Amino acid sequence: MNREKILAIIEKNSRIDLKDLAMMLDMTEVEVANEIAAMEKEQVICGYHTLINWDKTSEEKVTALIEVKITPQRGFGFDKIAERIYNYREVTAVYLMSGGYDFTVIIEGKTMKEVALFVAEKLGPMETVISTATHFVLKKYKDHGTKLTEQKKDERMVVTL
């Protein structure tokens, strides 16, 4: 199906030229544009993002993954709690998980202290939260399928006998 092909291509490069995409899929530009517009309307495509390696800028950012164990609210389940969490500006992602914790919450802050305060003042006090475990990202090697670090070249001299 063309939808899946379009999605696979634009997931890797959302800036691909419509003309190039149409040529790759053996479709017209109008057909591709209409299909993309339909998927945006249906919220199959939810947004377009730029991946930035913040370590190469002067901006200070700290990323943390927080495992959260909760007690679901009767009649609401996990969805209402997830909504409450993802509405905080610091939160970049919320995932319902299997295993020992219910949610993985990814947040960004300027400092570790800012992240700690978020957990202590906003996330931890929620009446449904039983426990949290915070993990700080020390270095990103690959994000959203893109390598963020350059492979070092082997600069040793080749010696033959």
Short mmCIF file of C-alpha atoms in Angstrom, two decimals:
data_model
loop_
_atom_site.label_atom_id
_atom_site.label_comp_id
_atom_site.label_asym_id
_atom_site.label_seq_id
_atom_site.Cartn_x
_atom_site.Cartn_y
_atom_site.Cartn_z
CA MET A 1 0.00 0.00 0.00
CA ASN A 2 1.29 3.46 -0.86
CA ARG A 3 0.47 4.88 2.58
CA GLU A 4 3.01 2.68 4.33
CA LYS A 5 5.63 3.44 1.68
CA ILE A 6 5.03 7.19 2.05
CA LEU A 7 5.23 6.92 5.84
CA ALA A 8 8.44 4.88 5.75
CA ILE A 9 10.14 7.45 3.53
CA ILE A 10 8.99 10.62 5.30
CA GLU A 11 9.72 9.12 8.71
CA LYS A 12 13.39 9.04 7.70
CA ASN A 13 13.33 12.41 5.87
CA SER A 14 10.30 14.65 6.33
CA ARG A 15 11.95 17.30 4.14
CA ILE A 16 12.02 15.13 1.03
CA ASP A 17 10.85 17.00 -2.04
CA LEU A 18 7.31 16.07 -3.10
CA LYS A 19 8.53 15.58 -6.66
CA ASP A 20 11.21 13.11 -5.54
CA LEU A 21 8.76 11.26 -3.31
CA ALA A 22 6.24 10.94 -6.14
CA MET A 23 8.94 9.64 -8.48
CA MET A 24 10.10 7.05 -5.91
CA LEU A 25 6.54 5.78 -5.49
CA ASP A 26 5.55 5.99 -9.16
CA MET A 27 2.74 8.38 -8.27
CA THR A 28 1.88 11.94 -9.25
CA GLU A 29 2.77 14.82 -6.95
CA VAL A 30 -0.94 15.55 -6.51
CA GLU A 31 -1.64 11.94 -5.45
CA VAL A 32 1.20 12.05 -2.90
CA ALA A 33 0.13 15.47 -1.57
CA ASN A 34 -3.48 14.31 -1.22
CA GLU A 35 -2.44 11.12 0.57
CA ILE A 36 -0.23 13.06 3.00
CA ALA A 37 -3.01 15.60 3.63
CA ALA A 38 -5.46 12.78 4.34
CA MET A 39 -3.04 11.14 6.79
CA GLU A 40 -2.51 14.47 8.55
CA LYS A 41 -6.27 14.94 8.86
CA GLU A 42 -6.67 11.41 10.26
CA GLN A 43 -3.73 12.06 12.62
CA VAL A 44 -1.74 9.18 11.20
CA ILE A 45 0.90 11.86 10.66
CA CYS A 46 0.95 13.85 13.90
CA GLY A 47 3.75 16.33 13.26
CA TYR A 48 7.13 17.00 11.74
CA HIS A 49 10.19 17.34 13.96
CA THR A 50 13.81 18.34 13.58
CA LEU A 51 16.37 16.18 15.36
CA ILE A 52 18.99 18.38 17.01
CA ASN A 53 22.21 17.23 18.64
CA TRP A 54 22.10 19.66 21.57
CA ASP A 55 25.57 18.54 22.70
CA LYS A 56 26.99 20.46 19.73
CA THR A 57 25.33 23.73 20.79
CA SER A 58 25.86 26.09 23.70
CA GLU A 59 22.37 25.28 25.04
CA GLU A 60 22.44 23.37 28.32
CA LYS A 61 19.86 20.57 28.39
CA VAL A 62 19.38 17.56 30.61
CA THR A 63 17.21 14.66 29.49
CA ALA A 64 15.79 12.19 32.00
CA LEU A 65 13.75 9.00 31.73
CA ILE A 66 11.46 8.57 34.69
CA GLU A 67 9.85 5.24 35.43
CA VAL A 68 6.53 5.79 37.17
CA LYS A 69 4.42 3.25 39.03
CA ILE A 70 0.82 4.31 39.54
CA THR A 71 -2.56 3.20 40.84
CA PRO A 72 -5.07 3.58 38.00
CA GLN A 73 -8.20 5.58 38.83
CA ARG A 74 -11.47 3.67 38.73
CA GLY A 75 -13.35 4.44 35.53
CA PHE A 76 -10.41 6.31 33.97
CA GLY A 77 -7.57 3.82 33.78
CA PHE A 78 -4.20 5.02 32.59
CA ASP A 79 -5.33 7.55 30.00
CA LYS A 80 -6.37 10.36 32.36
CA ILE A 81 -3.18 10.05 34.38
CA ALA A 82 -1.07 10.06 31.21
CA GLU A 83 -2.90 13.18 30.05
CA ARG A 84 -2.20 14.93 33.33
CA ILE A 85 1.49 14.06 33.03
CA TYR A 86 1.97 14.95 29.36
CA ASN A 87 0.44 18.39 29.83
CA TYR A 88 3.48 19.56 31.81
CA ARG A 89 5.77 21.64 29.54
CA GLU A 90 8.89 19.72 30.66
CA VAL A 91 7.49 16.40 29.42
CA THR A 92 8.53 15.43 25.89
CA ALA A 93 7.08 11.89 25.87
CA VAL A 94 4.91 9.53 27.92
CA TYR A 95 4.73 5.80 27.22
CA LEU A 96 2.50 3.15 28.83
CA MET A 97 4.82 0.23 29.56
CA SER A 98 4.72 -3.43 30.42
CA GLY A 99 6.89 -4.70 33.24
CA GLY A 100 7.69 -3.28 36.65
CA TYR A 101 6.55 0.28 35.94
CA ASP A 102 3.43 1.66 34.29
CA PHE A 103 4.82 4.72 32.50
CA THR A 104 8.09 5.92 31.12
CA VAL A 105 8.13 9.72 31.16
CA ILE A 106 10.84 11.57 29.26
CA ILE A 107 11.51 15.13 30.32
CA GLU A 108 13.98 17.88 29.51
CA GLY A 109 15.30 20.54 31.84
CA LYS A 110 18.20 22.96 32.06
CA THR A 111 19.83 21.21 35.04
CA MET A 112 19.62 17.97 37.01
CA LYS A 113 18.21 20.02 39.87
CA GLU A 114 15.38 21.28 37.66
CA VAL A 115 14.54 17.67 36.73
CA ALA A 116 14.68 16.62 40.39
CA LEU A 117 12.33 19.47 41.34
CA PHE A 118 9.89 18.40 38.62
CA VAL A 119 9.79 14.90 40.08
CA ALA A 120 9.57 16.16 43.69
CA GLU A 121 7.04 18.95 43.17
CA LYS A 122 4.88 17.87 40.24
CA LEU A 123 5.11 14.16 39.47
CA GLY A 124 5.73 12.62 42.90
CA PRO A 125 2.86 14.36 44.73
CA MET A 126 0.20 13.14 42.28
CA GLU A 127 -2.24 11.04 44.32
CA THR A 128 -2.03 8.12 41.86
CA VAL A 129 1.79 7.92 41.80
CA ILE A 130 3.18 5.12 43.95
CA SER A 131 6.87 5.46 43.05
CA THR A 132 9.32 6.90 40.55
CA ALA A 133 12.85 6.07 39.39
CA THR A 134 14.77 8.77 37.54
CA HIS A 135 17.53 7.98 35.03
CA PHE A 136 19.59 10.80 33.51
CA VAL A 137 20.77 10.52 29.91
CA LEU A 138 24.53 11.05 29.96
CA LYS A 139 25.17 10.86 26.21
CA LYS A 140 23.07 10.13 23.14
CA TYR A 141 24.64 7.95 20.48
CA LYS A 142 21.59 7.41 18.30
CA ASP A 143 18.19 9.10 18.41
CA HIS A 144 15.14 8.46 16.24
CA GLY A 145 17.23 6.18 14.00
CA THR A 146 19.94 8.79 13.43
CA LYS A 147 23.54 8.38 14.64
CA LEU A 148 24.62 11.42 16.64
CA THR A 149 28.27 10.55 17.05
CA GLU A 150 30.90 10.24 14.38
CA GLN A 151 32.84 7.01 14.19
CA LYS A 152 36.50 7.60 14.90
CA LYS A 153 38.82 6.64 12.08
CA ASP A 154 41.59 4.22 12.78
CA GLU A 155 44.69 6.39 12.43
CA ARG A 156 47.23 3.66 13.02
CA MET A 157 49.82 3.14 10.34
CA VAL A 158 49.53 0.02 8.27
CA VAL A 159 52.68 -2.07 8.60
CA THR A 160 53.41 -4.98 6.33
CA LEU A 161 56.32 -7.39 6.54
#
